[in-house]
Coordinates of N, CA and C and ligand atoms in Angstrom, one line a residue:
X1398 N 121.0 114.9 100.5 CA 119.9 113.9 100.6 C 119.1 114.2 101.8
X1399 N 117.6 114.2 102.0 CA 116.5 114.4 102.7 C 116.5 113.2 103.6
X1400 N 116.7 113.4 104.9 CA 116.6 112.6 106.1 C 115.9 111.0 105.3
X1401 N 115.8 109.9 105.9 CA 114.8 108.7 105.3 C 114.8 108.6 104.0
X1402 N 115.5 109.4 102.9 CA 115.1 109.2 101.8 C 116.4 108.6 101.1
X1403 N 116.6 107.5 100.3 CA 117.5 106.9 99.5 C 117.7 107.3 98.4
X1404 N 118.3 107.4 97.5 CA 118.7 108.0 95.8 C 119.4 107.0 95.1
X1405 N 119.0 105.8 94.4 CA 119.9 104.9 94.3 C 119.8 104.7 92.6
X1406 N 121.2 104.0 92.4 CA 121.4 103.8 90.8 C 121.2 102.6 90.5
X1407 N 121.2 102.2 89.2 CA 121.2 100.8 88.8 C 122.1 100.7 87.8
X1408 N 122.7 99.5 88.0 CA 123.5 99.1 87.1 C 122.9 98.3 85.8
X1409 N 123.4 98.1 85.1 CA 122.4 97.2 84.3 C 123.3 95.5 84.2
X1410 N 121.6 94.6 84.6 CA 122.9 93.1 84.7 C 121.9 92.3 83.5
X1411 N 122.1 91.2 83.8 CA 121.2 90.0 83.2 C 120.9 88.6 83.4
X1412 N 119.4 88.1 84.0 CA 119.3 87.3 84.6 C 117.9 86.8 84.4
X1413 N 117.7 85.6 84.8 CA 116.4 85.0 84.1 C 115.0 85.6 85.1
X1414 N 114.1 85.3 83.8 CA 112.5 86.3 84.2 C 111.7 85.5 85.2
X1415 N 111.5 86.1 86.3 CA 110.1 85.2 86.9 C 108.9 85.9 86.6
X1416 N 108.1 85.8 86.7 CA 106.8 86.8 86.8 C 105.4 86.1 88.0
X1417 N 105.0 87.1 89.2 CA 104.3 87.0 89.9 C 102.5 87.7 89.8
X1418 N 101.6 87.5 90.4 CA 100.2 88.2 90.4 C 100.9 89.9 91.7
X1419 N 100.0 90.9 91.2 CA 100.1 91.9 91.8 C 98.8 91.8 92.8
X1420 N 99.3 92.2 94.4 CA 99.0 92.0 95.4 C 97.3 93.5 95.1
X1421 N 96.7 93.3 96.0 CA 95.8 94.1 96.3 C 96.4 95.3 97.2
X1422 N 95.3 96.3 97.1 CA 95.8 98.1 97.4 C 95.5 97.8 98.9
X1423 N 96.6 97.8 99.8 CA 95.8 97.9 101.2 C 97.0 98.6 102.4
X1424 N 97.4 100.2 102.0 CA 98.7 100.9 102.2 C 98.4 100.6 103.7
X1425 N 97.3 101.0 104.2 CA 97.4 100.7 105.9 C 97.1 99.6 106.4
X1426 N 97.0 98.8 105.7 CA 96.6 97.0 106.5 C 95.7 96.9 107.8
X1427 N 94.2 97.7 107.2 CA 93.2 97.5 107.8 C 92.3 97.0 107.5
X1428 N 92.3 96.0 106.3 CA 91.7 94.8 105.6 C 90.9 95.5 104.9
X1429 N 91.0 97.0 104.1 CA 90.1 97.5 103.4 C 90.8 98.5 102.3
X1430 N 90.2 97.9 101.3 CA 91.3 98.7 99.6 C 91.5 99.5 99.5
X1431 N 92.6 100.4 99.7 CA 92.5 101.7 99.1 C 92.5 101.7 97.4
X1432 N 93.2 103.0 97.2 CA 92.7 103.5 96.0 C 94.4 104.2 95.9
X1433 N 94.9 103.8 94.7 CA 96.1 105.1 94.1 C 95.7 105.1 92.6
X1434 N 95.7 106.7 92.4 CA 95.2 107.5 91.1 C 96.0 108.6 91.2
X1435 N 96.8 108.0 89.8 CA 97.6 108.4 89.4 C 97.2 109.9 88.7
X1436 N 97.7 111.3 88.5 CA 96.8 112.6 87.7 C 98.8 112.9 86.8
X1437 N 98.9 112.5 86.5 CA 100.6 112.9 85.8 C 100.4 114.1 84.8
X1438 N 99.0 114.6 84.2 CA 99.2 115.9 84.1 C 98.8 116.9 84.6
X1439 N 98.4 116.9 86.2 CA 98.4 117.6 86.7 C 99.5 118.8 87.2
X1440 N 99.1 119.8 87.9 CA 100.4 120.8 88.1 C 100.4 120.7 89.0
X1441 N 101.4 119.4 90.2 CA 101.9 119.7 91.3 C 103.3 120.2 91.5
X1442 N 103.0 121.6 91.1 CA 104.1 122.6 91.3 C 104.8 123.0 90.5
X1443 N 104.2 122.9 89.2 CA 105.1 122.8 88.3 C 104.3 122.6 86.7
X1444 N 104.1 122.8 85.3 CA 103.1 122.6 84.4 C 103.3 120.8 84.0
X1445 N 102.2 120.0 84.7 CA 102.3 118.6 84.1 C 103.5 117.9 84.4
X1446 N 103.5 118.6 86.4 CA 104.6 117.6 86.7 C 103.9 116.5 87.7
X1447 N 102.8 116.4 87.8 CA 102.3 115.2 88.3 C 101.8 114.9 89.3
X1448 N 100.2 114.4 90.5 CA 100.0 114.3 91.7 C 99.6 112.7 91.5
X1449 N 99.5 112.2 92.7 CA 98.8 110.7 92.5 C 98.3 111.4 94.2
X1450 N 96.8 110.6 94.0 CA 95.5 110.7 94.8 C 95.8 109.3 95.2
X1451 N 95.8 109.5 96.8 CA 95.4 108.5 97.8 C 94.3 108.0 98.9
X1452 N 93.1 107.0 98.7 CA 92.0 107.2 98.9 C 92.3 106.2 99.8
X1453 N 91.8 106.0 101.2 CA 91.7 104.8 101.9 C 90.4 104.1 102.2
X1454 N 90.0 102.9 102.1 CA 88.9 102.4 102.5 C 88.5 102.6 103.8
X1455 N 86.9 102.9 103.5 CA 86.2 103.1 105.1 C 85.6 101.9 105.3
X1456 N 84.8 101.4 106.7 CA 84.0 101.0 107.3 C 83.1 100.7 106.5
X1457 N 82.9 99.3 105.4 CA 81.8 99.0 104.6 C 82.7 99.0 103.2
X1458 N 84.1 99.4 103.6 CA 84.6 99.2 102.0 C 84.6 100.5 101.0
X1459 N 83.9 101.3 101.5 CA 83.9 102.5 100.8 C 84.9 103.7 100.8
X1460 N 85.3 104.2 99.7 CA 86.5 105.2 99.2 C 85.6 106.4 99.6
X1461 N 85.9 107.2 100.6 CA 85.5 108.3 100.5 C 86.6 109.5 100.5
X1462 N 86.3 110.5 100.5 CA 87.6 111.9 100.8 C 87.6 112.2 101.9
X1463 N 87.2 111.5 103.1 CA 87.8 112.0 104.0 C 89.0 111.6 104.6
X1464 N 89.9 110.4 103.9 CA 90.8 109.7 104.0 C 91.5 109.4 103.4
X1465 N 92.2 110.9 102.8 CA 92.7 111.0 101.4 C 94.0 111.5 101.4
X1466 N 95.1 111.6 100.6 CA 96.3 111.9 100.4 C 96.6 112.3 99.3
X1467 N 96.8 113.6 98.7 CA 97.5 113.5 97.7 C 99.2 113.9 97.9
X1468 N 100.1 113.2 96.8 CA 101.7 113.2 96.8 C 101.7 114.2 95.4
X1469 N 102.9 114.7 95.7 CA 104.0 115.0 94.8 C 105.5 115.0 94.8
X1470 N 106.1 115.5 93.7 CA 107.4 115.2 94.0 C 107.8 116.3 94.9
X1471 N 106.9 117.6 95.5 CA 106.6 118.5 96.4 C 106.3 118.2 97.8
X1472 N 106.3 116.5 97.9 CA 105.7 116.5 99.1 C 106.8 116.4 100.2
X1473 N 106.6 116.9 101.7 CA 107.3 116.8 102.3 C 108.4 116.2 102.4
X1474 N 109.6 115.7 102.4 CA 110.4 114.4 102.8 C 110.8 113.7 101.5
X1475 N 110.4 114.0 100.8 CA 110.4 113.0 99.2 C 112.0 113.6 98.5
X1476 N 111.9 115.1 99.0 CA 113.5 115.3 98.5 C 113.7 115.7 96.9
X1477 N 112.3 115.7 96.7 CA 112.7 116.2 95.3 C 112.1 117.5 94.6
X1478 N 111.8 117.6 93.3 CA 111.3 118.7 93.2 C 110.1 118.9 91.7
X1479 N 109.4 119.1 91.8 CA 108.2 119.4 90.7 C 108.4 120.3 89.8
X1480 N 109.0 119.5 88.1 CA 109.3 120.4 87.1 C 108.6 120.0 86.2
X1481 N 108.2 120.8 85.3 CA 107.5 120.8 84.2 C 107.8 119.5 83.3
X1482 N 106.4 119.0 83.2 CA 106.7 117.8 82.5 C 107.4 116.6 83.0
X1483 N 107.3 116.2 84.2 CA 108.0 115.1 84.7 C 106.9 114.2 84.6
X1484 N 105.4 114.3 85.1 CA 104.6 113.4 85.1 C 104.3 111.7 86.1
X1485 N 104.8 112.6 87.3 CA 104.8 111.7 88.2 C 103.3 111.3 88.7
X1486 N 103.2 110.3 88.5 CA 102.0 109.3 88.8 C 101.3 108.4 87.1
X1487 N 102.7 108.8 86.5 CA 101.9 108.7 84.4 C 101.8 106.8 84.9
X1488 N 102.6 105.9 86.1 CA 102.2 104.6 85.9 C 102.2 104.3 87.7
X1489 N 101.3 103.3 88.5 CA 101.8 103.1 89.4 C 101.9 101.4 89.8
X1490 N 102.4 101.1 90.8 CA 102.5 99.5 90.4 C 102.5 99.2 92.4
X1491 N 102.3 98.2 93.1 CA 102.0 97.9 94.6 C 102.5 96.6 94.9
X1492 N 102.8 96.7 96.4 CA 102.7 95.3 96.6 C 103.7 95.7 98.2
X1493 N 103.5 94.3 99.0 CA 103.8 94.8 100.2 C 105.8 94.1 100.4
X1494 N 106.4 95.6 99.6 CA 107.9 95.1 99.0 C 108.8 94.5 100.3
X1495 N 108.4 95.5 101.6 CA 109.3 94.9 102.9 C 108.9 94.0 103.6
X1496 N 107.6 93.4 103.3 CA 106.9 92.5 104.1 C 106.6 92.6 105.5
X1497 N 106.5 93.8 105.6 CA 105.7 94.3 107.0 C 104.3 94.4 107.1
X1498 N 103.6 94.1 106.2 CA 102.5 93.9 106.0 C 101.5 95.2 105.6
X1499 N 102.3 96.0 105.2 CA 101.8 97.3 104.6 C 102.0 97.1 102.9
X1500 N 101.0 97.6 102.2 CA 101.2 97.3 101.1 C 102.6 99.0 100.7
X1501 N 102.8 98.6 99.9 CA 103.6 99.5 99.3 C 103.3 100.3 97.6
X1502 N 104.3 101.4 97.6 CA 103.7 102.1 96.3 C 104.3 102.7 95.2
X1503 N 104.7 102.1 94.6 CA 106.0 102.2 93.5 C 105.2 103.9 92.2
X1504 N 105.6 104.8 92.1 CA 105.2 105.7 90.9 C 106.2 106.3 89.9
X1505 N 105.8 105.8 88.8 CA 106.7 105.9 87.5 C 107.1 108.0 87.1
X1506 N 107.8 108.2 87.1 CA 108.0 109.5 86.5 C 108.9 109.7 85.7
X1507 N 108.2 109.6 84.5 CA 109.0 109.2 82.9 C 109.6 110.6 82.7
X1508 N 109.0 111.5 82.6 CA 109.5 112.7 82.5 C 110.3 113.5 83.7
X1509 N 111.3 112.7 84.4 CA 112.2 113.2 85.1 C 113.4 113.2 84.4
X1510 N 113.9 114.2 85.1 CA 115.1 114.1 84.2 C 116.3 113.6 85.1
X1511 N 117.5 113.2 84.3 CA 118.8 112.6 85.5 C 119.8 113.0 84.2
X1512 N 120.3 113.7 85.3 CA 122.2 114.4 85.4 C 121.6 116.0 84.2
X1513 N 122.2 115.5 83.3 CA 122.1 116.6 82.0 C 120.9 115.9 81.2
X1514 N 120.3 114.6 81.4 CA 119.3 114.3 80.4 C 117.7 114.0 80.8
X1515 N 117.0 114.9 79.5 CA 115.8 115.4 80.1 C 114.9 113.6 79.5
X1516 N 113.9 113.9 80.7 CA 113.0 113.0 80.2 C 113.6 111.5 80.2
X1517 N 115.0 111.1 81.1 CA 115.5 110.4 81.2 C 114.7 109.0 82.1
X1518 N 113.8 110.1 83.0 CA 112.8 109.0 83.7 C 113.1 108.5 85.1
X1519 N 112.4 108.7 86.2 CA 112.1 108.0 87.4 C 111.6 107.2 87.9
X1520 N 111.9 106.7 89.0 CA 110.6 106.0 89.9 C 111.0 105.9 91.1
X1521 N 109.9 106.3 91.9 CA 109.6 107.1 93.7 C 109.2 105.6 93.9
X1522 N 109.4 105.2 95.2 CA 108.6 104.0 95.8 C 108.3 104.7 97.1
X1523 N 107.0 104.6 98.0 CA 106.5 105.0 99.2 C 106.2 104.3 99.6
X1524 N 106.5 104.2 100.7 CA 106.2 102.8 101.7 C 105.0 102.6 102.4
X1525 N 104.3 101.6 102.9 CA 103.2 102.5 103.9 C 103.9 101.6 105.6
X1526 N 103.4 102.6 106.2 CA 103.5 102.6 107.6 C 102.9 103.0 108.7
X1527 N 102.3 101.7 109.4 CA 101.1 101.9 109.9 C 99.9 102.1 109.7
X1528 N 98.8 102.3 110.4 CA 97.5 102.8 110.0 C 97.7 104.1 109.4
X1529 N 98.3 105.2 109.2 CA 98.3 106.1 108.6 C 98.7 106.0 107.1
X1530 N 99.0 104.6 107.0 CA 99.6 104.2 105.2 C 100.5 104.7 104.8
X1531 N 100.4 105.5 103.6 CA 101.7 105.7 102.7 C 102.1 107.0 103.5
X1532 N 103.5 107.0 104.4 CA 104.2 108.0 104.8 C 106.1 108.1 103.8
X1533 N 106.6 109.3 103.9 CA 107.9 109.3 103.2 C 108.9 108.3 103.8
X1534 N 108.5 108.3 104.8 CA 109.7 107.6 105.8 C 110.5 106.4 104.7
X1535 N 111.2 106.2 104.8 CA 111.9 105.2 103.9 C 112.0 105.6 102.6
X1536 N 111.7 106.4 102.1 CA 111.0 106.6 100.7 C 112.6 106.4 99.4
X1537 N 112.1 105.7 98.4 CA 113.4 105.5 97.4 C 112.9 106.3 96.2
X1538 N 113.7 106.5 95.6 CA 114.3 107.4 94.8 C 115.3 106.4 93.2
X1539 N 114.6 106.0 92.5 CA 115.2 105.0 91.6 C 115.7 105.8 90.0
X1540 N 116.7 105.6 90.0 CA 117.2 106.1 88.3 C 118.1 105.2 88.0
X1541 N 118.6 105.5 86.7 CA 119.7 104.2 86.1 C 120.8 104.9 85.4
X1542 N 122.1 104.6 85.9 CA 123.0 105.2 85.3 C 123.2 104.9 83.8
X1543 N 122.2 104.2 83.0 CA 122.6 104.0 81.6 C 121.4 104.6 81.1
X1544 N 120.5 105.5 81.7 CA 119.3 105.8 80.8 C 120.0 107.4 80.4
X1545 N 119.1 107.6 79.0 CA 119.8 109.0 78.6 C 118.2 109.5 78.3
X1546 N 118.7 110.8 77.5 CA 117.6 111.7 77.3 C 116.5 110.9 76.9
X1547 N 115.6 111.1 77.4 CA 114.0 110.4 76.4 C 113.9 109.1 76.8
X1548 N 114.5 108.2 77.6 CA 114.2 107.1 77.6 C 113.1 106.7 77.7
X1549 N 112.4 107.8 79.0 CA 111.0 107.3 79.9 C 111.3 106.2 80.6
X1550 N 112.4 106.2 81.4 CA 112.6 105.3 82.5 C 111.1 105.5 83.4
X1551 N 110.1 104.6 83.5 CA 109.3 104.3 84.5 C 107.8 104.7 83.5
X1552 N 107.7 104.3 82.5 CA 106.8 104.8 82.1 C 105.5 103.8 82.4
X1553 N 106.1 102.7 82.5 CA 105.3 101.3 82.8 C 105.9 100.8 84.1
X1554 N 104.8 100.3 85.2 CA 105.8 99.7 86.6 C 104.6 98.3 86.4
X1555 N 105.5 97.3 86.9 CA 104.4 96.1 87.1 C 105.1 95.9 88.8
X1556 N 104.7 95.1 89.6 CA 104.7 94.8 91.2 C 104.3 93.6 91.4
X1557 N 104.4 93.3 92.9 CA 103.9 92.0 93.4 C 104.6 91.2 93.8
X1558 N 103.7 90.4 94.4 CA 104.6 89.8 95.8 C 105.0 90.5 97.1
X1559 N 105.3 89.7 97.7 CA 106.1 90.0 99.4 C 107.6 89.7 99.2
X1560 N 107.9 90.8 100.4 CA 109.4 90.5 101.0 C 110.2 89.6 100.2
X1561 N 110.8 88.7 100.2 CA 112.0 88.1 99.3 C 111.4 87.5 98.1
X1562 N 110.0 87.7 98.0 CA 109.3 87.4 96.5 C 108.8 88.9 95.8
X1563 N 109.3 89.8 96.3 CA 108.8 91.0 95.8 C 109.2 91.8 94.3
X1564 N 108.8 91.9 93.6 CA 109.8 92.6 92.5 C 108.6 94.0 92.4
X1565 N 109.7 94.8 91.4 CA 109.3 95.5 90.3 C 110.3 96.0 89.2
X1566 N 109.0 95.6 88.5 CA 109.3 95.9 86.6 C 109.2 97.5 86.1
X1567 N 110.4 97.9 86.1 CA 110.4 99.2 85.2 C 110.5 99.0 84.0
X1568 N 109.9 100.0 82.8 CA 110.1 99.9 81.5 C 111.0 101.1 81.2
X1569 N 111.3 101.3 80.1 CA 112.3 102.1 80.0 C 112.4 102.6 77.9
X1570 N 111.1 102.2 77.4 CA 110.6 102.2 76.1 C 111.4 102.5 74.9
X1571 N 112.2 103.9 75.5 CA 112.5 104.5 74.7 C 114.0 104.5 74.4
X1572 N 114.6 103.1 75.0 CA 116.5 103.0 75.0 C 116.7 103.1 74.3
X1573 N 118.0 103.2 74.1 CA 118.2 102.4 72.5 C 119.2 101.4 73.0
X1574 N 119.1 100.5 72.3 CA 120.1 99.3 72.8 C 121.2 99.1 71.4
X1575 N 122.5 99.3 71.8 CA 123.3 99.3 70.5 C 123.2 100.5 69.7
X1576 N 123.1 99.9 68.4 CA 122.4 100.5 67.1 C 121.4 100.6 67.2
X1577 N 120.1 99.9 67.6 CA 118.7 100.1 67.5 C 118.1 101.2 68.3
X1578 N 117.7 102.2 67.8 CA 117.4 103.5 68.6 C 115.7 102.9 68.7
X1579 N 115.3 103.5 70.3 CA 114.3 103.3 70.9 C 113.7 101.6 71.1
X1580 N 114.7 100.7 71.2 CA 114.4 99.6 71.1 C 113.6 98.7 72.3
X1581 N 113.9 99.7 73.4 CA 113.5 99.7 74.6 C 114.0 98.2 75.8
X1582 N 113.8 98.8 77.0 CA 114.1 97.8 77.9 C 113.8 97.6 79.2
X1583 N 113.5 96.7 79.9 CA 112.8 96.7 81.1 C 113.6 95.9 82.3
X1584 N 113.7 96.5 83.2 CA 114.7 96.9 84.3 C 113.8 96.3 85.6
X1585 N 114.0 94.6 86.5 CA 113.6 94.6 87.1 C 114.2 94.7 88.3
X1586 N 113.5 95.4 89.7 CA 114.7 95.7 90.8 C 113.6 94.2 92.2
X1587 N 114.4 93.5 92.6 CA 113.8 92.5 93.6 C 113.6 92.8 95.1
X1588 N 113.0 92.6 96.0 CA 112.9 93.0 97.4 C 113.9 92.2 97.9
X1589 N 114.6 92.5 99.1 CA 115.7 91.5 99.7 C 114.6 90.7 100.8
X1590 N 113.5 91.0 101.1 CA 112.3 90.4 101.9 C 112.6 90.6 103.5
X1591 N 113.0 92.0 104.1 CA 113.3 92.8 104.9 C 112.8 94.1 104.6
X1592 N 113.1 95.1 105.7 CA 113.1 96.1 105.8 C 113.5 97.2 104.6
X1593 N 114.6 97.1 104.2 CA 115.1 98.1 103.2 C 114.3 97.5 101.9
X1594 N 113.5 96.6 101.6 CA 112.7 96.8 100.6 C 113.5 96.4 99.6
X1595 N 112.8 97.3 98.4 CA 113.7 97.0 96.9 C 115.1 97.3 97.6
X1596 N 116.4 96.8 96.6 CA 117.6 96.7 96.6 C 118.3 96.8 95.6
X1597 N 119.2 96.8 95.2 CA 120.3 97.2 93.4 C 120.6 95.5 93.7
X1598 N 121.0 94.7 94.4 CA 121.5 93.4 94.1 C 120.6 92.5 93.5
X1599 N 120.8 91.9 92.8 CA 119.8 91.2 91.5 C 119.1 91.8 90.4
X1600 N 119.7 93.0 90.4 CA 118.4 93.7 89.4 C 118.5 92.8 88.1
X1601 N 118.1 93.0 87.2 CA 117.8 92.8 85.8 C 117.5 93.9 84.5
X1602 N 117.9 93.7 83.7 CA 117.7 94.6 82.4 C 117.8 93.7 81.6
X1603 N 116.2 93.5 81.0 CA 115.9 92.6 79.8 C 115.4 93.7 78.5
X1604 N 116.1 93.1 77.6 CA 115.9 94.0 76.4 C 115.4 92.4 75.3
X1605 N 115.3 92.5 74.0 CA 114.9 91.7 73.1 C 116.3 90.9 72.6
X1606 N 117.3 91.6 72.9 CA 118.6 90.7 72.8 C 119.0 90.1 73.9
X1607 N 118.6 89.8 75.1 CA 118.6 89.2 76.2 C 118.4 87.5 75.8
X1608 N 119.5 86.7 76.4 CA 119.4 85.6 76.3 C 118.5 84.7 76.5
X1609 N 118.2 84.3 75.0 CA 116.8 82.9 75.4 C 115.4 83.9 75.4
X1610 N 115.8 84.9 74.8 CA 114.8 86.2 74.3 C 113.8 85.5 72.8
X1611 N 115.1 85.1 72.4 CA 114.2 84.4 70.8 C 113.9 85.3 69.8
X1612 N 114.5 86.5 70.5 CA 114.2 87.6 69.3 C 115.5 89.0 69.5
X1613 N 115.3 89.9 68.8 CA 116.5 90.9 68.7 C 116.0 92.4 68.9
X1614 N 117.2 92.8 69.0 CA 116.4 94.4 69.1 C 116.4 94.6 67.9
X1615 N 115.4 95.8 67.1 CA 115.6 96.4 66.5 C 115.0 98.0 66.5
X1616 N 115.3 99.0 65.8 CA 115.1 100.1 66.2 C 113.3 100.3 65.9
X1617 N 112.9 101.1 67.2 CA 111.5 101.6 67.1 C 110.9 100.3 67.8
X1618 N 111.2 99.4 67.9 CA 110.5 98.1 68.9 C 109.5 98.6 70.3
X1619 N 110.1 99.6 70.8 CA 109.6 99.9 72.2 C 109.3 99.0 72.7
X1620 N 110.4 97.9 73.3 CA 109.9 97.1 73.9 C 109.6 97.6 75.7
X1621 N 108.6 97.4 76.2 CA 108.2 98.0 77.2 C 106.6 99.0 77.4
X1622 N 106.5 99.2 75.9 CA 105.9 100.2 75.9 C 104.3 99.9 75.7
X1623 N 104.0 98.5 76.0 CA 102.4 98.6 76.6 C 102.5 98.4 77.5
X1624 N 101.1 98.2 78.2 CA 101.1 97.6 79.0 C 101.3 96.6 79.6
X1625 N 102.1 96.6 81.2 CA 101.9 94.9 81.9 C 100.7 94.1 82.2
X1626 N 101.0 92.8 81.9 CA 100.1 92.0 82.9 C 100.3 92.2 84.6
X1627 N 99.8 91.5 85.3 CA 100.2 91.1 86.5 C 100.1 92.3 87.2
Ligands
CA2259 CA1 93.3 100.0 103.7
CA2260 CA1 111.3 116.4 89.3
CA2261 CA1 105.3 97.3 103.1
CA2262 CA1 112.5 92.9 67.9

């Protein structure tokens, strides 16, 4: 494991839904929006393994390139590595997770693969720190020990909130739950509202058989698989 960088699993639990508004882009908390753009088929290093473009506001509010970043799973400190077809940046989701007042940067990479299964699915979180914004330092590293080939773990991220109101919503579309092949399910991980940010304690895994759901899985549902609100 790469210096600052975490690799963590999830377990799958179950527990009731809150849902929050997603915070505004502001990685270096200099009261002006950046910009994250996502390119997931791009070739950072790899055919359609993924870059996300980082733009920060200037003086007047304006996005220009001279205060730009782009990430891969290539980039320095991140610890990982750019293969074909992972498509890192295919979703991104923000919010300021450790409440240091830096917004933060969650990126979906459906097409990663975990252990022996392809396409199993990731999601990178980057922190920002400082006026320099989104640096590796801290950087997490999210997979689930119950996703298998194809899931697309991370194909959808939703965010928002602060520190011990912080979450994020992974989707995961393509589970199967049971019997029902591709029924899909969505995996929320909570901020402890400190420093270490997201956490494994509280997660959530809501699928359509989830209690007080009102409904069932059944195969081809993809539950997960539009878009979030929020
Ligand atoms: Ca800014
Ligand atoms: Ca990879
Ligand atoms: Ca932060
Ligand atoms: Ca259903």
């Amino acid at each position: 494991m790469q210096p600052g960088r975490l690799t963590l699993l999830l377990i799958p639990a179950l527990g009731a839904l809150s849902v929050r508004p997603a915070a505004a882009q502001d990685f270096n908390a200099d009261g002006r929006p950046d910009l994250a753009v996502g390119v997931p088929y791009e070739d950072g290093g790899a055919d359609m393994s993924g870059t996300v473009h980082v733009f920060y506001g200037e003086p007047g509010g304006f996005l220009t390139a001279a205060n730009h970043q782009i990430w891969s799973q290539g980039t320095t400190g991140l610890g990982e590595t750019p293969e074909a077809g992972d498509r890192f940046g295919y979703a991104l989701a923000w919010g300021d997770i450790n409440a240091d007042g830096y917004d933060d940067l969650a990126i979906g990479i459906p097409g990663e693969d975990y252990a022996s299964y392809a396409n199993a699915g990731a999601v990178a979180v980057l922190y920002g720190y400082t006026r320099s914004g989104l640096t590796a330092i801290g950087n997490q590293f999210w997979t689930d020990t119950s996703i298998r080939a194809g899931d697309h773990f991370g194909l959808n991220l939703a965010g928002g909130g602060a520190g011990d109101g912080s979450f994020l919503a992974i989707s995961s579309p393509n589970r199967d739950v049971g019997a029902a092949v591709d029924a899909g399910a969505v995996t929320v991980l909570y901020g402890d509202g400190y420093v270490n940010g997201l956490v494994p304690d509280g997660r959530q895994v809501w699928t359509q058989n989830s209690p007080g759901i009102g409904d069932a899985c059944e195969s081809y549902d993809l539950f997960g698989f539009g878009r979030y609100g929020g």
